[in-house]
Short mmCIF file of C-alpha atoms and ligand atoms in Angstrom, two decimals:
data_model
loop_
_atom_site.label_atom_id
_atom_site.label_comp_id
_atom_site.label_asym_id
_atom_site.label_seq_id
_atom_site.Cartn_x
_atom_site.Cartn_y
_atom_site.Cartn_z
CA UNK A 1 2.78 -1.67 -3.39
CA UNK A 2 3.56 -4.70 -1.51
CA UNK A 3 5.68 -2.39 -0.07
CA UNK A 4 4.59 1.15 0.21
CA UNK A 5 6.78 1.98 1.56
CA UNK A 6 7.45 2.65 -1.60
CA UNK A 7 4.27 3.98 -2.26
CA UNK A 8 5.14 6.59 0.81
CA UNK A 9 7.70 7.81 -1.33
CA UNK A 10 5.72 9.36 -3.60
CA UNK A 11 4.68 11.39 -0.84
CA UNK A 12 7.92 13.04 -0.91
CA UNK A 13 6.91 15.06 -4.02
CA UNK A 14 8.89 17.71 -3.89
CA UNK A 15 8.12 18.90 -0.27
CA UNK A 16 10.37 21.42 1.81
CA UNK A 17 12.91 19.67 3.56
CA UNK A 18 12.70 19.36 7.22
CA UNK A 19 15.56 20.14 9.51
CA UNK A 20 16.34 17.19 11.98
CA UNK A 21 17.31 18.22 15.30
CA UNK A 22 21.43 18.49 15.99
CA UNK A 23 22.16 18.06 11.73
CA UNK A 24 22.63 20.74 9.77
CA UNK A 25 20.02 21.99 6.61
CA UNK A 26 22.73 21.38 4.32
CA UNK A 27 23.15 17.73 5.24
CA UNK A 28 19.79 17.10 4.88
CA UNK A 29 19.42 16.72 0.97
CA UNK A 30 18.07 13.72 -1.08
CA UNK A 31 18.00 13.38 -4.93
CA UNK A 32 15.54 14.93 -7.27
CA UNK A 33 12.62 13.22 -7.42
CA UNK A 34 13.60 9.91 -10.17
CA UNK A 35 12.10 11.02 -14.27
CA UNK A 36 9.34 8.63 -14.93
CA UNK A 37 9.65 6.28 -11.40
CA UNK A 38 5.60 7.55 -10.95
CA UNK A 39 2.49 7.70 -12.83
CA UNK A 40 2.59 11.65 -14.23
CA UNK A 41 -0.24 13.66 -12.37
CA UNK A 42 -3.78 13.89 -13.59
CA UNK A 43 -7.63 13.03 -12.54
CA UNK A 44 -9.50 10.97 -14.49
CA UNK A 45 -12.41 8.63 -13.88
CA UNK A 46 -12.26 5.40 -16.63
CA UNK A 47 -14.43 2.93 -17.24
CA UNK A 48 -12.97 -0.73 -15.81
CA UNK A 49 -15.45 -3.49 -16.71
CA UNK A 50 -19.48 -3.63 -16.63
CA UNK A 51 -20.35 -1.42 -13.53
CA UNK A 52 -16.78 -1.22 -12.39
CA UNK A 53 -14.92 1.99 -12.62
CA UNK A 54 -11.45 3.81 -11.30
CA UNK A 55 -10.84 7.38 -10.88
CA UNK A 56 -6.93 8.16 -9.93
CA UNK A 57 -4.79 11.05 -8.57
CA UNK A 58 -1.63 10.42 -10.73
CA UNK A 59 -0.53 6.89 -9.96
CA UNK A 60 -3.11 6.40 -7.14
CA UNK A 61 -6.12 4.45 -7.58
CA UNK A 62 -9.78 4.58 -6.20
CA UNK A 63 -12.75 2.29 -7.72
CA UNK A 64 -16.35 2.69 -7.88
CA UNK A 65 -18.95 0.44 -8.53
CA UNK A 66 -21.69 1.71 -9.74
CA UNK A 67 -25.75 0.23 -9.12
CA UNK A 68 -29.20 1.17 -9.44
CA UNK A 69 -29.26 2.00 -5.71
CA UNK A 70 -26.28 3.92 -5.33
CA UNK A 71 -22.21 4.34 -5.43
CA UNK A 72 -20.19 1.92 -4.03
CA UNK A 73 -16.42 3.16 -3.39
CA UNK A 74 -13.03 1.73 -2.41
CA UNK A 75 -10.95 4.55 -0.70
CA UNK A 76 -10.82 8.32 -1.44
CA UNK A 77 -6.87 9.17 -1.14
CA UNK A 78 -7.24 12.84 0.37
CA UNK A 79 -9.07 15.43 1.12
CA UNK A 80 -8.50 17.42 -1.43
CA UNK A 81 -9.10 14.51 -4.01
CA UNK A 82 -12.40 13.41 -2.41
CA UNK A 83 -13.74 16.48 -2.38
CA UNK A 84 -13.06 16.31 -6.33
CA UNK A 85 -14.40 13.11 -6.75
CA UNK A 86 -17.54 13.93 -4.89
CA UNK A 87 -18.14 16.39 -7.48
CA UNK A 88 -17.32 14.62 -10.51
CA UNK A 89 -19.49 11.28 -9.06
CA UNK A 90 -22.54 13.85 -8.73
CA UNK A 91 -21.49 15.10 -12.13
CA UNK A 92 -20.73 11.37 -14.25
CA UNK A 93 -23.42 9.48 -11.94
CA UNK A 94 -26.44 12.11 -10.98
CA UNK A 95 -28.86 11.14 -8.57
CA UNK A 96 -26.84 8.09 -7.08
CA UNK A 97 -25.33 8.72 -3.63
CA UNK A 98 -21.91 7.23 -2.02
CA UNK A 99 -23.48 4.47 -0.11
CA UNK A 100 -20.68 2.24 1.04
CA UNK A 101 -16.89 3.38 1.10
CA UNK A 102 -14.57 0.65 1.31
CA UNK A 103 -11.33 1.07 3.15
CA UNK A 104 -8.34 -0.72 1.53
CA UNK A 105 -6.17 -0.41 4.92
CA UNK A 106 -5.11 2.48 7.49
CA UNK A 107 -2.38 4.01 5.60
CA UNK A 108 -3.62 8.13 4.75
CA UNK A 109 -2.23 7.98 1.42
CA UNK A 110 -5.95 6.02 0.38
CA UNK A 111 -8.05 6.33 3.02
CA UNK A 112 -8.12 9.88 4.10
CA UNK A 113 -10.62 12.32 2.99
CA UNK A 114 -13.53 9.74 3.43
CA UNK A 115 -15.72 11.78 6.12
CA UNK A 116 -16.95 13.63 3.15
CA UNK A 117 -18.73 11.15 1.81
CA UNK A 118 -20.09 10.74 5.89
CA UNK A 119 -23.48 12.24 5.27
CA UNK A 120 -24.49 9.33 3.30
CA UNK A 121 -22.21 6.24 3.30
CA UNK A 122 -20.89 3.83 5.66
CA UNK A 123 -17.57 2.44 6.22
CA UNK A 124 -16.42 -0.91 5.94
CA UNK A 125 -13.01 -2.36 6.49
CA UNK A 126 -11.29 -4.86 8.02
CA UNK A 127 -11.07 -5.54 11.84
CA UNK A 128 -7.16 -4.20 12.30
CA UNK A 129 -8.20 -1.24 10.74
CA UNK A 130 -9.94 -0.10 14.05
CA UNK A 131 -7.09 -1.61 15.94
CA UNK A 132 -4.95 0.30 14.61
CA UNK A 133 -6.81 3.66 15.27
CA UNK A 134 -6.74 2.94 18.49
CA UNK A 135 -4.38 5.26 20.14
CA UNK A 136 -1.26 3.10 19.40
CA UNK A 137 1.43 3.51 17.51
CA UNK A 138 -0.28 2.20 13.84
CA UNK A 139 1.18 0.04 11.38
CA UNK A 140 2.70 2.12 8.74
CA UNK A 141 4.64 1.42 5.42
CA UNK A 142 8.17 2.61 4.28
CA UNK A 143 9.98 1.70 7.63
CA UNK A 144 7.92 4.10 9.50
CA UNK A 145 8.01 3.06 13.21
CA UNK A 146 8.27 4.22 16.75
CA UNK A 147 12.25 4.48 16.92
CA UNK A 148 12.01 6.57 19.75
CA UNK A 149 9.35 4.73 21.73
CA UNK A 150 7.41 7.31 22.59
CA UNK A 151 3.97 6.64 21.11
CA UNK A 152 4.09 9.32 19.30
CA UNK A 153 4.31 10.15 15.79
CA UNK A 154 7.66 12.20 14.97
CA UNK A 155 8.54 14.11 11.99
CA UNK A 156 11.72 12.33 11.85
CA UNK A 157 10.56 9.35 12.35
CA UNK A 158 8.86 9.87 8.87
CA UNK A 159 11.80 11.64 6.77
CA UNK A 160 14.33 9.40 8.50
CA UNK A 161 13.76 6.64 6.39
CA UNK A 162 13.28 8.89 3.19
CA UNK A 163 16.86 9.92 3.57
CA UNK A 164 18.21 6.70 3.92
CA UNK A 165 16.21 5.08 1.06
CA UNK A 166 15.18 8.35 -1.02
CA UNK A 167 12.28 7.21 -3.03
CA UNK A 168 12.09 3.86 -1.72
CA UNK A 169 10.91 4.27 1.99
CA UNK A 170 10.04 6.82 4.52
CA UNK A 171 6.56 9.46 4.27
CA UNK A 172 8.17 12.83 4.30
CA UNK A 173 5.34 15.88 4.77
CA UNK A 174 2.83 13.34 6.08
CA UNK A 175 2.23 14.72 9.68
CA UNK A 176 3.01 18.01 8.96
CA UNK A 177 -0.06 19.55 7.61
CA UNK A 178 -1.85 17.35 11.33
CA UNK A 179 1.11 19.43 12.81
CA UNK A 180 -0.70 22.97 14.32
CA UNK A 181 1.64 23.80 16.81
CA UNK A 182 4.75 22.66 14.77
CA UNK A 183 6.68 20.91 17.46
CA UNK A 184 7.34 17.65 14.71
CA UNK A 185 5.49 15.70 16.89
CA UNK A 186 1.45 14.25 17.11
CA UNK A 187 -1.08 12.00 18.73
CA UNK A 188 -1.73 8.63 16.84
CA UNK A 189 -5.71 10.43 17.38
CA UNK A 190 -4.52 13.28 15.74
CA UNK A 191 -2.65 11.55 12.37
CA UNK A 192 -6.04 10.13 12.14
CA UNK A 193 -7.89 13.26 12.06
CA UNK A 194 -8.66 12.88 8.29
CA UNK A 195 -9.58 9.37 8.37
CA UNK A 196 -12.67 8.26 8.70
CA UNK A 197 -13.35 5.50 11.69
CA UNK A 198 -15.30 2.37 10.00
CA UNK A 199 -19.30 1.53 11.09
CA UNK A 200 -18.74 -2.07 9.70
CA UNK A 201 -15.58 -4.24 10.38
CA UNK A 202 -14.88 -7.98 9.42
CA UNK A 203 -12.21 -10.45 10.49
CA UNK A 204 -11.77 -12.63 7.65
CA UNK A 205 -14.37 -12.57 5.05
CA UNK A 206 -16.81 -10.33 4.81
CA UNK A 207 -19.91 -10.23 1.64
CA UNK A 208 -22.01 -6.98 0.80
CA UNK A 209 -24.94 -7.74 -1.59
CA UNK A 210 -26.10 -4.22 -2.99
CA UNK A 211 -27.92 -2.59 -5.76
CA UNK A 212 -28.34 -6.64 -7.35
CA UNK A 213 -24.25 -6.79 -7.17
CA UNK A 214 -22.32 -9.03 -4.85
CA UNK A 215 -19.46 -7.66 -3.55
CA UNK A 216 -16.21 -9.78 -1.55
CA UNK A 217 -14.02 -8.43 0.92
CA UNK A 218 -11.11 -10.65 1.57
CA UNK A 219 -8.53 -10.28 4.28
CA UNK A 220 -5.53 -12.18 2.62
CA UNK A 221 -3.27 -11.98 5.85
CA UNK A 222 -0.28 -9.52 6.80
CA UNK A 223 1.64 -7.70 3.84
CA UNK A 224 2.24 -4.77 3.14
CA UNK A 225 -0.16 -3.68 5.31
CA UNK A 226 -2.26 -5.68 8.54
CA UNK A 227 -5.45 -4.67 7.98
CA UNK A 228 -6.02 -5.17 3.92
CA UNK A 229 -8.94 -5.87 2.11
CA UNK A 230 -9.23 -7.22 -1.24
CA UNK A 231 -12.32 -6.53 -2.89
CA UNK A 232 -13.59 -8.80 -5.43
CA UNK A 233 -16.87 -7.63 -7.43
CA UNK A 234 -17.87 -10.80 -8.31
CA UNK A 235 -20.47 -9.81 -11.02
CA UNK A 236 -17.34 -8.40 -13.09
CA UNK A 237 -15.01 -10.80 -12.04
CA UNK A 238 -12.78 -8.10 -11.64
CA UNK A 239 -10.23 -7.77 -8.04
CA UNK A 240 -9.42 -4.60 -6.59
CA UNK A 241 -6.34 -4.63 -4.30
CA UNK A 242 -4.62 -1.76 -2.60
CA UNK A 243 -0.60 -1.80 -1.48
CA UNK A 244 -0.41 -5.55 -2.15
CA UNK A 245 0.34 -7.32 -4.90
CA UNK A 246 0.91 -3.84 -6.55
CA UNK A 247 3.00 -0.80 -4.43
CA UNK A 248 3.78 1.94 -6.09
CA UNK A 249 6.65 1.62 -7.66
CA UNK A 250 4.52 -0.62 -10.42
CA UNK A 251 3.26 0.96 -13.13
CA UNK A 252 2.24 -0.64 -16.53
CA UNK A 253 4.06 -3.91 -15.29
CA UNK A 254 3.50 -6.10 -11.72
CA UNK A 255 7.60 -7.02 -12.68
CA UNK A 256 8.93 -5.09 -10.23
CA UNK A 257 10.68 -5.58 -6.96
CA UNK A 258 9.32 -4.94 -3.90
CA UNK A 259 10.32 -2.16 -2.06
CA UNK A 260 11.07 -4.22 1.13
CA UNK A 261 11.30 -1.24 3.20
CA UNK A 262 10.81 -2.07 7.18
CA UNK A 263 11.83 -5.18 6.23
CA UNK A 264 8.90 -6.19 4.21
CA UNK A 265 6.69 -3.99 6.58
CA UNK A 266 7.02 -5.57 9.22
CA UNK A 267 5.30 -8.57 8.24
CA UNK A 268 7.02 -12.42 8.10
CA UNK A 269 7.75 -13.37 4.46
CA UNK A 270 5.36 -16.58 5.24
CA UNK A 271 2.36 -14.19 5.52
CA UNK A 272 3.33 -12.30 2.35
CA UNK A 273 3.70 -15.74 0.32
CA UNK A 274 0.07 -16.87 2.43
CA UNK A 275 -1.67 -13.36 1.08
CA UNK A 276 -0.56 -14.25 -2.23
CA UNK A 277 -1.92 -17.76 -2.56
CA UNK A 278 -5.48 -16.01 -0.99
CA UNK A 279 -5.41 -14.09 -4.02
CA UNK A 280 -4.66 -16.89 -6.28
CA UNK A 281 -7.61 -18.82 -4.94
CA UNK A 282 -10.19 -15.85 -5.44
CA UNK A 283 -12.41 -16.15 -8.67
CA UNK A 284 -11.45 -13.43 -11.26
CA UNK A 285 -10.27 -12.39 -14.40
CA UNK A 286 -9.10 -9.01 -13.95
CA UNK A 287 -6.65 -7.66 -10.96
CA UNK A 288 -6.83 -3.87 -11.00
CA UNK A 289 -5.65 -1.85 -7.57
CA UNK A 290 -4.36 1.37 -6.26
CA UNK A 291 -1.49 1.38 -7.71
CA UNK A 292 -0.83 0.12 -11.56
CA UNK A 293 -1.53 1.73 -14.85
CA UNK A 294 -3.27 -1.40 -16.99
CA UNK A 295 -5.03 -4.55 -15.73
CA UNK A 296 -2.96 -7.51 -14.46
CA UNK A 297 -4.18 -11.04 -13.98
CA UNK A 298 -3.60 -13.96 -11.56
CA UNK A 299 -0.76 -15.37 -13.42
CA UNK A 300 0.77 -11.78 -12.62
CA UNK A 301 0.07 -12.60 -9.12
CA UNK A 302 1.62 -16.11 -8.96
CA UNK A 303 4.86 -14.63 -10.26
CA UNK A 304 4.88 -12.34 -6.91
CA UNK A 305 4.33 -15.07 -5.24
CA UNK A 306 7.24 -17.34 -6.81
CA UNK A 307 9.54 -14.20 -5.89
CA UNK A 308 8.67 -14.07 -2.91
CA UNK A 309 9.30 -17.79 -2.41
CA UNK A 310 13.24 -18.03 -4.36
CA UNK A 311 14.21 -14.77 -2.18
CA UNK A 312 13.06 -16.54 0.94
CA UNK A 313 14.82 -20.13 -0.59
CA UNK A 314 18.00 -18.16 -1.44
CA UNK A 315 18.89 -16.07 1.69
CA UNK A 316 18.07 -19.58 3.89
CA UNK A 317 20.54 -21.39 1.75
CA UNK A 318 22.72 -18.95 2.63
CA UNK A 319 21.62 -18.87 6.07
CA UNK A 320 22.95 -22.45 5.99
CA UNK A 321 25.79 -22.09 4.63
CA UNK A 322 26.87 -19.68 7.50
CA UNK A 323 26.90 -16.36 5.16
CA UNK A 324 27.44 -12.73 6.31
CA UNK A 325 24.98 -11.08 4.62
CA UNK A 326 27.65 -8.95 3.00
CA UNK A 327 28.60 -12.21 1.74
CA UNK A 328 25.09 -12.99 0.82
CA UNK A 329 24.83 -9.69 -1.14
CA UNK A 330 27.55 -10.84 -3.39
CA UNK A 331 26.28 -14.36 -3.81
CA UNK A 332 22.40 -13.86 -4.20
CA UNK A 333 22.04 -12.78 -7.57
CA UNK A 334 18.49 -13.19 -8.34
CA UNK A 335 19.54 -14.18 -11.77
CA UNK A 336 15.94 -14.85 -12.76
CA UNK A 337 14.83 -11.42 -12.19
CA UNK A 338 17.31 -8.83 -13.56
CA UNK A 339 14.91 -7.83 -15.68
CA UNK A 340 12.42 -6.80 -13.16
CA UNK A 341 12.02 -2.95 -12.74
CA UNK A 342 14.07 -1.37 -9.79
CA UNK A 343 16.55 -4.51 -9.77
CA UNK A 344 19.57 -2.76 -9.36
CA UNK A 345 18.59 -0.63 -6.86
CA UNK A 346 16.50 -2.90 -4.72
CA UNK A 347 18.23 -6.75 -5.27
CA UNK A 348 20.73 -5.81 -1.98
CA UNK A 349 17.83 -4.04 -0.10
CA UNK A 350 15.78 -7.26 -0.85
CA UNK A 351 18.27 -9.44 0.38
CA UNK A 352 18.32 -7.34 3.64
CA UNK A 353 14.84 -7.18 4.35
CA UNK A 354 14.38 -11.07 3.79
CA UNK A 355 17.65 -12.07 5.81
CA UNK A 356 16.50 -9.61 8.69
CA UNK A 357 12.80 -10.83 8.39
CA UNK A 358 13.96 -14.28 8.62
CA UNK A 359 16.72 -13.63 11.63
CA UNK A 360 13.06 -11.81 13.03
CA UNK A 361 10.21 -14.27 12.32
CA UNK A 362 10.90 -18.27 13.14
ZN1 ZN B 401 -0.26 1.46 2.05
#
């Protein structure tokens, strides 16, 4: 999702509703979970191109390369899911053990789950992702920050943004279950207890030759996340990205706004448009990712990319012009892209984001 944040809000499936402190239950409500805004559940594993596969949970995305000496996989989702996959690999792929796992970025909703693959894989992924397993406060999608300042990671802090963009932003559920004594509140060491800690890191590019296969990993710059990698199995000319281009809220179609929840994660709008053209430069025929129900190509990329750039051009104009941005809400129409999925909803949320970003990053 360029934006989990969006793709955090599929994490509110249908979860009990916490009770903030001071508001009352009965305030606390958000809408039913949107018919047909996520892929339908389901586990599958489907062939991709040559040696490249993907197995998903629902709408979420893992991919395996397979090689005459051994597994290679980008992220496992969740415990519970790679402890299915591990099965179903032995099962579809007998004799061939996990022996790199990729991680796509920090956020748990694709990289959790991956110590069970421990006892014969490493773990590669880019530099930030250690960074941010540090101890500190980690970079998270859907608006999810420190608003108290504690350096801890609250409950609220979580649902808060899940009420006020239900669907769109916020993780609600996600520290629960790390959550034993149930005070709504954990260690940054702690949300990470699922995750496993990477043996190989890389700053900007990194290559792995295995099992006769050459395999990229490209850091594109800051996004939706800090610390993504896109792979690129170069054999298959096929790219698998996680979060960025595609968040969740794309399904069959990469026509989609971005969620811009945080605003745009945190992340300038020059490092999103710089991430894109990394992509665009990368040798492939075939984009496939976490999140996205077909294959989408480069041109599908470039057309993020010239979003990203008439958003940013708009809002400055207005910027000029001296514009609230309740003004800019009503002149920004983003004509060009009322067809896009989510436009309704997210056009004045995108204008937000890119007005704030821009007020932020100079
Ligand atoms: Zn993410």
């Amino acid at each position: 999702m360029k934006q989990m944040i969006p793709h955090l809000a599929a994490l509110l499936l249908g979860l009990s509703l916490p009770v903030i402190a001071g508001e009352a239950p009965a305030q606390r409500t958000r809408p039913p979970r949107p018919e047909g805004m996520f892929a339908p559940p389901g586990r599958a594993i489907t062939h991709v191109k040559g040696d490249v596969w993907r197995a998903n949970n629902g709408g979420w995305y893992v991919a395996i390369l397979d090689t005459p000496d051994g597994l290679l996989l980008v992220d496992t989702l969740n415990v519970d899911y790679a402890a299915w996959l591990k099965e179903e690999l032995a099962k579809q792929f007998p004799g061939k053990p996990v022996k790199y796992v990729i991680l796509s970025h920090s956020h748990w909703d694709h990289t959790e789950g991956g110590k069970i693959f421990a006892d014969t894989a490493m773990f590669v992924a880019q530099e930030g992702f250690a960074r941010n397993m540090d101890g500190r406060y980690p970079q998270l999608p859907g608006d999810i920050t420190d608003r108290n300042d504690d350096g801890w990671l609250d409950a609220a802090e979580f649902d808060e943004p899940a009420y006020e963009r239900p669907w769109y932003c916020g993780g609600m559920g996600a520290i629960g279950p790390k959550d034993p004594d149930g005070d709504g509140r954990i260690t940054p060491a702690q949300f990470f207890v699922n995750t496993p800690r990477p043996n190989i890191t890389y700053s900007d590019r990194m290559t792995i030759r295995f099992g006769g296969k050459t395999i990229d990993l490209v850091f594109p710059g800051k996004n939706h996340a800090d610390d993504g990698t896109a792979v690129l199995f170069r054999d298959e000319r096929v790219l698998f990205t996680v979060d960025f281009p595609a968040d969740a809220l794309v399904l069959d179609s990469m026509r989609s706004l971005p969620s811009a929840c945080g605003p745009f994660d945190g992340h300038p709008i020059s490092e999103w448009i710089r991430s894109y053209r990394t992509l665009e430069t990368l040798d492939f025929d075939m984009l496939i990712g976490g999140h996205g129900t077909v294959p989408f190509t480069k041109a599908d990329i470039s057309e993020g990319r010239a979003y990203f750039e008439y958003l940013r051009d708009q809002v400055q104009a207005a910027m000029s012009r001296g514009e609230s941005l309740e003004q800019m809400k009503q002149t920004i129409t983003l004509a060009p892209y009322q067809q896009w999925r989510h436009f309704e909803t997210l056009r004045p949320f995108n204008i937000e984001a890119a007005y704030q970003n821009l007020q932020t990053f100079r």
